[in-house]
Coordinates of C-alpha atoms in Angstrom, one line a residue:
Chain P
X1 CA 0.0 0.0 0.0
X2 CA 1.4 3.5 -0.9
X3 CA 1.8 6.2 1.7
X4 CA -1.0 8.2 0.0
X5 CA -3.5 5.4 0.1
X6 CA -2.6 4.5 3.7
X7 CA -3.0 8.2 4.5
X8 CA -6.5 8.2 3.0
X9 CA -7.4 5.0 4.8
X10 CA -6.3 6.5 8.1
X11 CA -8.1 9.7 7.5
X12 CA -11.3 7.9 6.7
X13 CA -11.0 5.9 9.9
X14 CA -10.4 9.0 11.9
X15 CA -13.4 10.8 10.3
X16 CA -15.6 7.8 11.1
X17 CA -14.5 7.9 14.7
X18 CA -15.0 11.7 14.9
X19 CA -18.5 11.4 13.6
X20 CA -19.3 8.5 15.9
X21 CA -18.0 10.4 18.9
X22 CA -19.9 13.6 17.9
X23 CA -23.1 11.6 17.8
X24 CA -22.4 9.9 21.1
X25 CA -21.6 13.1 22.9
X26 CA -24.6 14.9 21.4
X27 CA -22.4 17.0 19.1
X28 CA -20.4 18.3 22.0
X29 CA -23.3 19.2 24.3
X30 CA -22.4 16.5 26.7
X31 CA -19.8 17.8 29.1
X32 CA -17.4 16.6 31.8
X33 CA -16.4 13.1 32.8
X34 CA -19.0 11.3 30.7
X35 CA -17.9 13.1 27.5
X36 CA -14.2 12.5 28.2
X37 CA -14.9 8.8 29.0
X38 CA -16.7 8.3 25.6
X39 CA -13.9 10.1 23.7
X40 CA -11.3 7.9 25.5
X41 CA -13.1 4.7 24.6
X42 CA -13.4 5.6 21.0
X43 CA -9.7 6.6 21.0
X44 CA -8.7 3.2 22.3
X45 CA -10.9 1.4 19.7
X46 CA -9.5 3.6 16.9
X47 CA -5.9 2.8 17.9
X48 CA -6.7 -0.9 17.9
X49 CA -8.3 -0.7 14.5
X50 CA -5.5 1.4 13.0
X51 CA -2.8 -1.1 13.7
X52 CA 0.6 -1.5 15.4
X53 CA 1.9 2.1 15.1
X54 CA -1.2 3.5 16.7
X55 CA -1.4 0.8 19.3
X56 CA 2.1 1.7 20.3
X57 CA 1.3 5.5 20.2
X58 CA -1.7 4.8 22.4
X59 CA 0.5 2.8 24.9
X60 CA 2.9 5.7 25.0
X61 CA 0.0 8.2 25.5
X62 CA -1.2 6.0 28.4
X63 CA 1.8 7.0 30.5
X64 CA 1.3 10.8 29.9
X65 CA -1.5 12.1 32.1
X66 CA 0.2 15.4 31.9
X67 CA -0.9 15.7 28.3
X68 CA -4.1 13.6 27.9
X69 CA -7.3 13.6 29.9
X70 CA -7.3 11.1 32.8
X71 CA -10.1 9.1 31.3
X72 CA -8.0 8.7 28.1
X73 CA -4.9 7.7 29.9
X74 CA -6.7 5.0 31.9
X75 CA -8.6 3.7 28.9
X76 CA -5.5 3.5 26.7
X77 CA -3.9 1.4 29.3
X78 CA -6.3 -1.4 28.3
X79 CA -5.2 -1.4 24.6
X80 CA -5.2 -4.9 23.4
X81 CA -2.1 -5.9 21.6
X82 CA -2.9 -9.4 20.5
X83 CA -2.8 -10.4 16.9
X84 CA -2.5 -13.6 14.9
X85 CA 1.0 -14.9 14.8
X86 CA 3.0 -14.8 11.5
X87 CA 4.1 -18.1 10.0
X88 CA 7.0 -20.0 11.6
X89 CA 8.7 -20.0 8.2
X90 CA 8.8 -16.2 8.2
X91 CA 10.2 -16.1 11.7
X92 CA 12.8 -18.7 10.9
X93 CA 13.8 -16.6 7.8
X94 CA 14.0 -13.5 10.0
X95 CA 16.3 -15.3 12.5
X96 CA 18.5 -16.6 9.7
X97 CA 18.7 -13.1 8.2
X98 CA 19.6 -11.5 11.6
X99 CA 21.9 -14.2 13.0
X100 CA 23.4 -15.7 9.9
X101 CA 22.3 -19.3 10.7
X102 CA 19.3 -21.4 10.8
X103 CA 17.4 -21.4 14.2
X104 CA 18.0 -25.2 14.3
X105 CA 21.7 -24.7 14.1
X106 CA 21.7 -22.0 16.8
X107 CA 19.2 -23.5 19.2
X108 CA 18.1 -26.9 20.3
X109 CA 14.3 -27.7 20.0
X110 CA 13.2 -24.5 18.3
X111 CA 9.4 -24.5 18.6
X112 CA 7.5 -23.4 15.5
X113 CA 4.3 -22.5 17.5
X114 CA 4.6 -19.0 18.9
X115 CA 4.0 -18.7 22.7
X116 CA 3.0 -15.0 22.3
X117 CA 2.2 -12.7 19.4
X118 CA 1.8 -9.0 19.5
X119 CA 1.5 -6.4 16.8
X120 CA 5.2 -5.7 16.8
X121 CA 6.9 -8.9 17.8
X122 CA 6.2 -12.5 18.5
X123 CA 7.9 -15.0 20.8
X124 CA 9.0 -18.6 20.2
X125 CA 10.5 -21.1 22.7
X126 CA 13.8 -23.0 22.2
X127 CA 16.7 -24.3 24.2
X128 CA 20.3 -23.2 24.3
X129 CA 22.6 -25.4 22.3
X130 CA 25.7 -24.2 24.2
X131 CA 26.2 -22.9 27.7
X132 CA 26.2 -19.1 28.1
X133 CA 27.5 -16.7 30.8
X134 CA 24.9 -13.9 31.0
X135 CA 25.6 -10.3 32.3
X136 CA 24.0 -11.1 35.6
X137 CA 23.9 -14.3 37.7
X138 CA 25.3 -17.8 37.1
X139 CA 25.9 -19.5 33.8
X140 CA 23.0 -20.7 31.7
X141 CA 23.7 -24.4 31.0
X142 CA 23.3 -26.0 27.5
X143 CA 19.7 -27.0 27.2
X144 CA 18.3 -24.1 29.2
X145 CA 14.9 -23.0 27.8
X146 CA 15.0 -19.6 26.2
X147 CA 12.4 -17.2 24.8
X148 CA 13.2 -15.8 21.3
X149 CA 11.4 -12.5 20.6
X150 CA 11.5 -11.6 16.9
X151 CA 10.2 -8.4 15.3
X152 CA 7.5 -9.1 12.8
X153 CA 8.8 -9.0 9.2
X154 CA 8.4 -5.5 7.7
X155 CA 7.1 -3.9 10.9
X156 CA 9.6 -1.0 10.9
X157 CA 8.5 0.1 7.4
X158 CA 4.8 -0.2 8.3
X159 CA 5.3 1.8 11.5
X160 CA 7.5 4.4 9.7
X161 CA 4.8 4.9 7.1
X162 CA 2.0 5.4 9.7
X163 CA 4.2 7.7 11.7
X164 CA 4.9 9.9 8.7
X165 CA 1.1 10.2 8.2
X166 CA 0.5 10.9 11.9
X167 CA 3.3 13.5 11.8
X168 CA 1.6 15.4 9.0
X169 CA -1.7 15.4 10.9
X170 CA 0.2 16.6 14.0
X171 CA 1.6 19.5 12.0
X172 CA -1.9 20.5 10.9
X173 CA -3.2 20.2 14.4
X174 CA -0.4 22.5 15.5
X175 CA -2.0 25.3 13.5
X176 CA -5.2 25.1 15.6
X177 CA -4.9 27.5 18.4
X178 CA -7.0 25.4 20.8
X179 CA -4.7 22.4 20.3
X180 CA -1.4 24.2 19.9
X181 CA -0.8 24.3 23.6
X182 CA -0.4 20.5 23.5
X183 CA 2.3 20.9 20.9
X184 CA 1.1 17.9 18.8
X185 CA 4.1 17.9 16.4
X186 CA 6.6 18.0 19.3
X187 CA 4.7 15.3 21.1
X188 CA 4.6 13.2 17.9
X189 CA 8.4 13.6 17.5
X190 CA 8.9 12.5 21.1
X191 CA 6.7 9.5 20.6
X192 CA 8.4 8.6 17.4
X193 CA 11.7 8.7 19.1
X194 CA 10.5 6.4 21.9
X195 CA 8.9 4.0 19.4
X196 CA 12.2 3.9 17.4
X197 CA 14.0 2.9 20.6
X198 CA 11.4 0.2 21.3
X199 CA 11.9 -1.2 17.8
X200 CA 15.6 -1.9 18.7
X201 CA 15.2 -4.9 21.0
X202 CA 18.7 -4.4 22.4
X203 CA 17.4 -1.5 24.4
X204 CA 14.9 -3.8 26.1
X205 CA 17.7 -6.3 26.8
X206 CA 19.9 -3.6 28.4
X207 CA 17.1 -2.4 30.6
X208 CA 16.3 -6.0 31.6
X209 CA 19.9 -6.5 32.7
X210 CA 19.9 -3.2 34.6
X211 CA 16.7 -4.1 36.3
X212 CA 18.1 -7.6 37.2
X213 CA 21.3 -6.0 38.6
X214 CA 19.4 -3.5 40.7
X215 CA 17.1 -6.2 42.1
X216 CA 19.8 -8.8 42.5
X217 CA 19.4 -8.4 46.3
X218 CA 15.7 -9.1 46.2
X219 CA 14.9 -12.8 46.4
X220 CA 11.3 -12.1 45.4
X221 CA 12.2 -10.6 42.0
X222 CA 13.4 -12.3 38.9
X223 CA 14.2 -10.9 35.5
X224 CA 14.9 -13.2 32.5
X225 CA 18.6 -12.9 31.7
X226 CA 19.6 -11.9 28.1
X227 CA 21.6 -14.2 25.8
X228 CA 23.5 -11.5 24.1
X229 CA 25.3 -14.0 21.9
X230 CA 22.0 -14.4 19.9
X231 CA 20.6 -10.9 20.4
X232 CA 20.5 -8.2 17.7
X233 CA 18.4 -5.2 16.9
X234 CA 15.5 -7.4 15.7
X235 CA 16.0 -10.6 17.8
X236 CA 16.1 -10.7 21.6
X237 CA 16.9 -14.0 23.3
X238 CA 16.4 -14.4 27.0
X239 CA 16.0 -17.0 29.6
X240 CA 12.6 -18.6 29.6
X241 CA 11.1 -18.5 33.1
X242 CA 8.2 -20.8 33.9
X243 CA 5.3 -19.4 36.0
X244 CA 1.6 -18.5 36.3
X245 CA 0.1 -15.5 34.6
X246 CA -1.6 -13.1 37.1
X247 CA -4.9 -14.3 35.7
X248 CA -4.0 -17.8 37.0
X249 CA -3.0 -16.6 40.5
X250 CA -5.6 -19.1 42.0
X251 CA -3.4 -22.0 40.8
X252 CA -0.3 -20.4 42.3
X253 CA -2.1 -20.0 45.6
X254 CA -3.1 -23.6 45.5
X255 CA 0.5 -24.5 45.0
X256 CA 1.4 -22.7 48.2
X257 CA 2.2 -19.2 47.0
X258 CA 1.5 -16.5 49.5
X259 CA -0.3 -14.0 47.2
X260 CA -0.8 -11.3 49.9
X261 CA 2.9 -11.1 50.7
X262 CA 3.8 -11.1 47.0
X263 CA 1.3 -8.4 46.2
X264 CA 2.6 -6.1 49.0
X265 CA 6.1 -6.8 47.8
X266 CA 5.2 -6.1 44.2
X267 CA 4.0 -2.7 45.3
X268 CA 7.2 -2.1 47.1
X269 CA 9.3 -3.2 44.1
X270 CA 7.5 -0.7 41.9
X271 CA 7.9 2.1 44.5
X272 CA 11.6 1.3 44.7
X273 CA 11.8 1.7 41.0
X274 CA 10.0 5.1 40.9
X275 CA 11.3 6.6 44.1
X276 CA 14.7 5.1 44.6
X277 CA 16.2 3.9 41.3
X278 CA 14.8 6.6 39.1
X279 CA 13.5 4.4 36.3
X280 CA 10.5 2.2 36.1
X281 CA 8.7 -0.4 34.0
X282 CA 6.1 1.9 32.4
X283 CA 4.2 -0.8 30.6
X284 CA 3.4 -2.9 33.6
X285 CA 0.2 -4.8 33.3
X286 CA -0.9 -8.3 34.2
X287 CA 0.4 -9.8 30.9
X288 CA 4.0 -8.5 31.6
X289 CA 4.3 -10.0 35.0
X290 CA 4.0 -13.6 36.4
X291 CA 4.6 -15.6 39.4
X292 CA 7.2 -18.4 39.5
X293 CA 6.8 -21.7 41.4
X294 CA 9.5 -20.4 43.7
X295 CA 7.2 -17.5 44.8
X296 CA 9.0 -14.8 42.8
X297 CA 7.6 -12.0 40.6
X298 CA 9.0 -12.3 37.1
X299 CA 9.1 -9.0 35.1
X300 CA 8.9 -9.1 31.3
X301 CA 8.9 -6.7 28.4
X302 CA 10.8 -3.6 29.3
X303 CA 9.8 -1.8 26.1
X304 CA 8.5 1.4 27.7
X305 CA 10.5 2.8 30.6
X306 CA 9.7 6.0 32.6
X307 CA 12.3 8.0 34.4
X308 CA 12.3 10.2 37.5
X309 CA 14.9 12.8 38.4
X310 CA 16.4 13.0 41.9
X311 CA 14.4 16.2 42.7
X312 CA 11.2 14.6 41.4
X313 CA 11.8 11.5 43.5
X314 CA 12.2 13.5 46.7
X315 CA 9.0 15.5 46.1
X316 CA 7.1 12.4 45.0
X317 CA 8.1 10.6 48.2
X318 CA 6.7 13.5 50.2
X319 CA 3.5 13.6 48.2
X320 CA 3.2 9.8 48.8
X321 CA 3.7 10.3 52.6
X322 CA 1.0 13.0 52.5
X323 CA -1.4 10.5 50.8
X324 CA -0.6 7.4 52.9
X325 CA -1.0 9.4 56.2
X326 CA -4.0 11.4 54.9
X327 CA -2.2 14.7 55.0
X328 CA -3.7 16.5 52.0
X329 CA -1.9 19.8 52.9
X330 CA 1.5 18.1 52.8
X331 CA 0.6 16.3 49.5
X332 CA -0.5 19.6 47.9
X333 CA 2.6 21.5 49.3
X334 CA 5.0 19.1 47.7
X335 CA 2.9 18.8 44.6
X336 CA 4.1 22.4 43.9
X337 CA 7.7 21.2 43.9
X338 CA 6.6 18.8 41.1
X339 CA 5.5 21.9 39.2
X340 CA 1.7 21.9 40.0
X341 CA 0.8 25.5 39.7
X342 CA -2.3 26.3 41.7
X343 CA -3.3 30.0 41.6
X344 CA -4.1 31.8 44.8
X345 CA -7.8 32.1 44.0
X346 CA -8.1 28.3 43.3
X347 CA -6.0 27.2 46.2
X348 CA -8.8 26.8 48.8
X349 CA -11.0 24.9 46.3
X350 CA -8.1 22.6 45.3
X351 CA -7.1 21.9 49.0
X352 CA -10.7 21.3 50.0
X353 CA -11.3 19.0 47.0
X354 CA -8.1 17.1 47.6
X355 CA -8.8 16.6 51.3
X356 CA -12.3 15.4 50.3
X357 CA -10.9 12.9 47.7
X358 CA -8.3 11.6 50.2
X359 CA -10.9 11.1 52.8
X360 CA -13.5 9.5 50.5
X361 CA -11.2 7.2 48.5
X362 CA -8.1 6.6 50.7
X363 CA -9.0 7.0 54.4
X364 CA -12.7 6.2 54.9
X365 CA -13.3 3.0 52.9
X366 CA -12.2 -0.3 54.4
X367 CA -9.8 -0.6 51.5
X368 CA -8.1 2.4 49.8
X369 CA -9.1 2.9 46.2
X370 CA -6.2 4.7 44.6
X371 CA -7.6 4.4 41.1
X372 CA -10.8 6.3 42.0
X373 CA -8.7 8.9 43.9
X374 CA -6.4 9.4 40.9
X375 CA -9.2 9.7 38.4
X376 CA -11.1 12.1 40.7
X377 CA -8.0 14.2 41.4
X378 CA -6.9 14.4 37.8
X379 CA -10.4 15.2 36.7
X380 CA -10.7 17.9 39.3
X381 CA -7.4 19.5 38.0
X382 CA -8.7 19.3 34.5
X383 CA -12.0 21.0 35.6
X384 CA -10.1 23.7 37.4
X385 CA -8.0 24.2 34.2
X386 CA -4.8 23.4 36.1
X387 CA -1.9 22.1 34.0
X388 CA -0.6 18.8 35.1
X389 CA 3.2 18.7 35.1
X390 CA 4.9 15.6 33.6
X391 CA 6.5 14.4 36.8
X392 CA 3.2 14.8 38.7
X393 CA 1.2 12.9 36.2
X394 CA 3.8 10.2 36.4
X395 CA 3.4 9.9 40.1
X396 CA -0.4 9.5 40.0
X397 CA -0.2 7.1 37.1
X398 CA 2.5 5.1 38.8
X399 CA 0.4 4.7 41.9
X400 CA -2.6 3.5 39.9
X401 CA -0.4 1.0 38.1
X402 CA 1.0 -0.3 41.4
X403 CA -2.5 -0.8 42.7
X404 CA -3.8 -2.5 39.5
X405 CA -0.9 -5.0 39.6
X406 CA -1.2 -5.6 43.3
X407 CA -4.9 -6.3 43.0
X408 CA -4.3 -8.7 40.2
X409 CA -2.3 -10.7 42.6
X410 CA -4.3 -10.2 45.8
X411 CA -7.6 -8.3 45.3
X412 CA -8.0 -7.3 49.0
X413 CA -4.6 -5.6 49.3
X414 CA -4.8 -2.0 50.7
X415 CA -2.1 -0.2 48.8
X416 CA -2.0 2.7 51.2
X417 CA -1.5 0.4 54.2
X418 CA 1.3 -1.5 52.3
X419 CA 3.0 1.7 51.1
X420 CA 3.1 3.2 54.6
X421 CA 6.2 1.4 55.9
X422 CA 8.1 1.8 52.6
X423 CA 7.3 5.5 52.3
X424 CA 8.2 6.1 56.0
X425 CA 11.5 4.3 55.5
X426 CA 12.2 6.3 52.4
X427 CA 11.6 9.6 54.0
X428 CA 13.8 8.7 56.9
X429 CA 16.5 7.7 54.4
X430 CA 16.1 10.9 52.5
X431 CA 16.4 12.9 55.7
X432 CA 19.6 11.1 56.6
X433 CA 20.9 11.3 53.1
X434 CA 24.4 12.7 52.7
X435 CA 23.3 15.5 50.4
X436 CA 20.5 16.7 52.6
X437 CA 22.8 16.6 55.7
X438 CA 25.4 18.6 53.8
X439 CA 22.7 21.1 52.9
X440 CA 21.4 21.3 56.5
X441 CA 24.5 20.8 58.6
X442 CA 25.8 24.4 58.3
X443 CA 22.5 25.9 59.5
X444 CA 22.3 23.3 62.3
X445 CA 25.9 23.9 63.3
X446 CA 25.3 27.7 63.4
X447 CA 22.2 27.2 65.6
X448 CA 24.2 24.9 67.9
X449 CA 27.0 27.4 68.2
X450 CA 24.5 30.2 68.8
X451 CA 22.9 28.2 71.7
X452 CA 26.3 27.3 73.1
X453 CA 27.7 30.8 73.0
X454 CA 24.5 32.6 74.2
Chain V
X1 CA 35.2 19.3 75.5
X2 CA 33.7 16.4 73.6
X3 CA 35.9 15.7 70.5
X4 CA 32.8 14.7 68.4
X5 CA 31.3 18.1 69.1
X6 CA 34.5 19.8 68.0
X7 CA 34.4 17.7 64.8
X8 CA 30.9 18.7 64.2
X9 CA 31.8 22.3 64.5
X10 CA 34.8 21.7 62.3
X11 CA 32.6 20.3 59.6
X12 CA 30.4 23.4 59.9
X13 CA 33.5 25.6 59.7
X14 CA 34.7 23.7 56.6
X15 CA 31.4 24.3 54.9
X16 CA 31.8 28.0 55.7
X17 CA 35.4 28.3 54.5
X18 CA 34.6 31.8 53.5
X19 CA 33.2 32.7 56.9
X20 CA 32.9 36.2 58.1
X21 CA 35.8 38.3 59.3
X22 CA 34.7 38.1 62.9
X23 CA 35.2 34.3 62.8
X24 CA 38.6 34.6 61.2
X25 CA 39.7 37.2 63.8
X26 CA 38.5 34.9 66.6
X27 CA 40.5 32.1 65.2
X28 CA 43.6 34.3 65.0
X29 CA 43.1 35.5 68.6
X30 CA 42.7 31.9 69.8
X31 CA 45.8 30.7 68.0
X32 CA 47.8 33.3 69.9
X33 CA 46.5 32.1 73.2
X34 CA 48.6 30.3 75.7
X35 CA 47.4 26.8 76.9
X36 CA 44.9 27.1 79.7
X37 CA 43.9 30.7 78.9
X38 CA 40.4 29.7 77.6
X39 CA 39.1 30.1 81.2
X40 CA 40.1 33.7 81.4
X41 CA 36.6 35.0 80.4
X42 CA 33.9 34.6 77.7
X43 CA 36.0 36.2 74.9
X44 CA 39.0 34.0 75.6
X45 CA 36.7 31.0 75.6
X46 CA 35.2 31.9 72.2
X47 CA 38.6 32.6 70.8
X48 CA 40.0 29.3 72.1
X49 CA 37.0 27.4 70.9
X50 CA 37.3 29.0 67.4
X51 CA 41.0 28.0 67.2
X52 CA 40.2 24.4 68.3
X53 CA 37.5 24.2 65.7
X54 CA 39.8 25.7 63.0
X55 CA 42.5 23.1 63.8
X56 CA 40.0 20.3 63.5
X57 CA 38.7 21.8 60.3
X58 CA 42.2 21.8 58.8
X59 CA 42.6 18.1 59.7
X60 CA 39.2 17.3 58.2
X61 CA 40.2 19.2 55.0
X62 CA 43.4 17.3 54.7
X63 CA 41.6 14.0 55.2
X64 CA 39.1 14.9 52.5
X65 CA 41.9 15.9 50.2
X66 CA 43.6 12.5 50.8
X67 CA 40.4 10.8 49.8
X68 CA 40.5 12.7 46.5
X69 CA 38.0 15.2 47.8
X70 CA 35.3 12.6 48.0
X71 CA 34.3 11.5 51.4
X72 CA 32.2 8.7 50.0
X73 CA 35.2 6.8 48.9
X74 CA 36.3 6.6 52.5
X75 CA 33.9 3.8 53.4
X76 CA 34.7 0.3 52.3
X77 CA 30.9 -0.3 51.7
X78 CA 30.8 2.5 49.1
X79 CA 34.0 1.1 47.5
X80 CA 32.5 -2.3 47.2
X81 CA 29.4 -0.8 45.7
X82 CA 31.5 1.1 43.2
X83 CA 33.4 -2.0 42.2
X84 CA 30.2 -3.9 41.8
X85 CA 28.9 -1.2 39.5
X86 CA 32.1 -1.2 37.5
X87 CA 32.0 -5.0 37.2
X88 CA 28.4 -4.7 35.9
X89 CA 29.4 -2.1 33.4
X90 CA 32.2 -4.4 32.1
X91 CA 29.8 -7.3 31.8
X92 CA 27.3 -5.1 30.0
X93 CA 30.1 -4.1 27.6
X94 CA 30.8 -7.8 27.0
X95 CA 27.1 -8.3 26.2
X96 CA 27.2 -5.4 23.8
X97 CA 30.3 -6.9 22.1
X98 CA 28.6 -10.3 21.8
X99 CA 25.5 -8.7 20.3
X100 CA 27.6 -6.7 17.8
X101 CA 29.4 -10.0 16.8
X102 CA 26.0 -11.6 16.2
X103 CA 25.1 -8.7 14.0
X104 CA 28.3 -9.0 12.1
X105 CA 27.8 -12.8 11.7
X106 CA 24.4 -12.1 10.3
X107 CA 25.7 -9.5 7.8
X108 CA 28.6 -11.7 6.7
X109 CA 26.2 -14.6 6.1
X110 CA 24.0 -12.4 4.0
X111 CA 26.9 -11.3 1.9
X112 CA 27.9 -14.9 1.3
X113 CA 24.4 -15.9 0.2

């Protein structure tokens, strides 16, 4: 298909969606949350219909509550990326092309049936023919099962063509004054860059190794180790780890796994990523996580990674403390350090609304409901026309993701209760941190001297 | 006087290397004092204390300079952490080389086809 005809096809699909949404929202007369929820649902369905590039763009948008409405962000999180697998012959040819040898020569027992198939890549199982020493942990013996992730043939060209069309649309949208503040073209460039990095599977492998290294001291966490000897831009080979999907957690519990402990620990692992390590698995959903028979959480698919700066981490921790202890004032105060600009005339309203949301969703119910809190809070900011800074949106989204994953493991887990010890420890560590002490020591010393000499 | 307290003040003084003239004058006065003269009155006490703190500050500065200006390196725990990080980087690099080799093998095979 030529770029022109693909462009027309995409335009037609977009027009259909726009008409449908106009009808559903009574031609724009419907306002507020309901309207935004309908638009969000149609956006998700459109992305799924338009193919891999738009599914990926939707996934990237789902981690940007600073740009998109909260309803859109939470809806896009549910994008389905399941497609029919391409033939084994095509995948074998792809491996041959990338690694210079037939899969049967490189691996033992290469399985023609894919174990997972997404719009961008699919995964086959095989065994190592020779032993391999990975970047982390002990040697992988010959015969170790491995997962071979291979980009679908021609996917880069398909995505590049769709992105070119989307870029042209973004440029046109840039000219609309109402939309210009979202900087559609710049956002599109940012997404294209991220997507480009995701299409180089070596990036995913590097992050997996980094993650494995950072959690090497955590016996509840496992990350499949990468076999770099057989990994290139288009093929990623890593250790195959057996386990239960989160949808099969009942089976894991019957096998003696303590789901509650694991769920609480999963929340802590995620908070450690966001608040301590400064990077996090931004595409975390039940399909990218499973539980091993040894009672470990296995993390997969590091395609999208979010990052937090040191200053953001410090402020995020304080906001978290505010939330887990029901201190709305503190949460709001430190929200400002994350760039949330609340004007003087709106301050009372925002503080009152925030305190109400904290009480209603986090403190009063028998089990805290972070998702409802986040949705309510982000909607309130949108209603008050308050710009959501990137770092702030990240925090709210991260908390909701943590809760979603924890509940997939143990539905009755109270995230706020689980987060309390971690957040408290974190704040204590921050207060005792070398940098902070360095900053505060002179003033403390001066005060001590003043008292002494008084 | 408690040595730890003097050290704390020395750290404070070090952070305020460009302290005000009054502080510098007190140090100079204290350095001129004879042993035992700190008890001669409040001013003598302050001057003596300032000199003590300054002496400790100089020691601290020398120690930090020996450590290459980075106090973090002083603890063996930190050193082990750094070595661990370095070892990881080297292993990462090995992985990177292996991946490049795989790519080269693929390209070479394609050229031979």
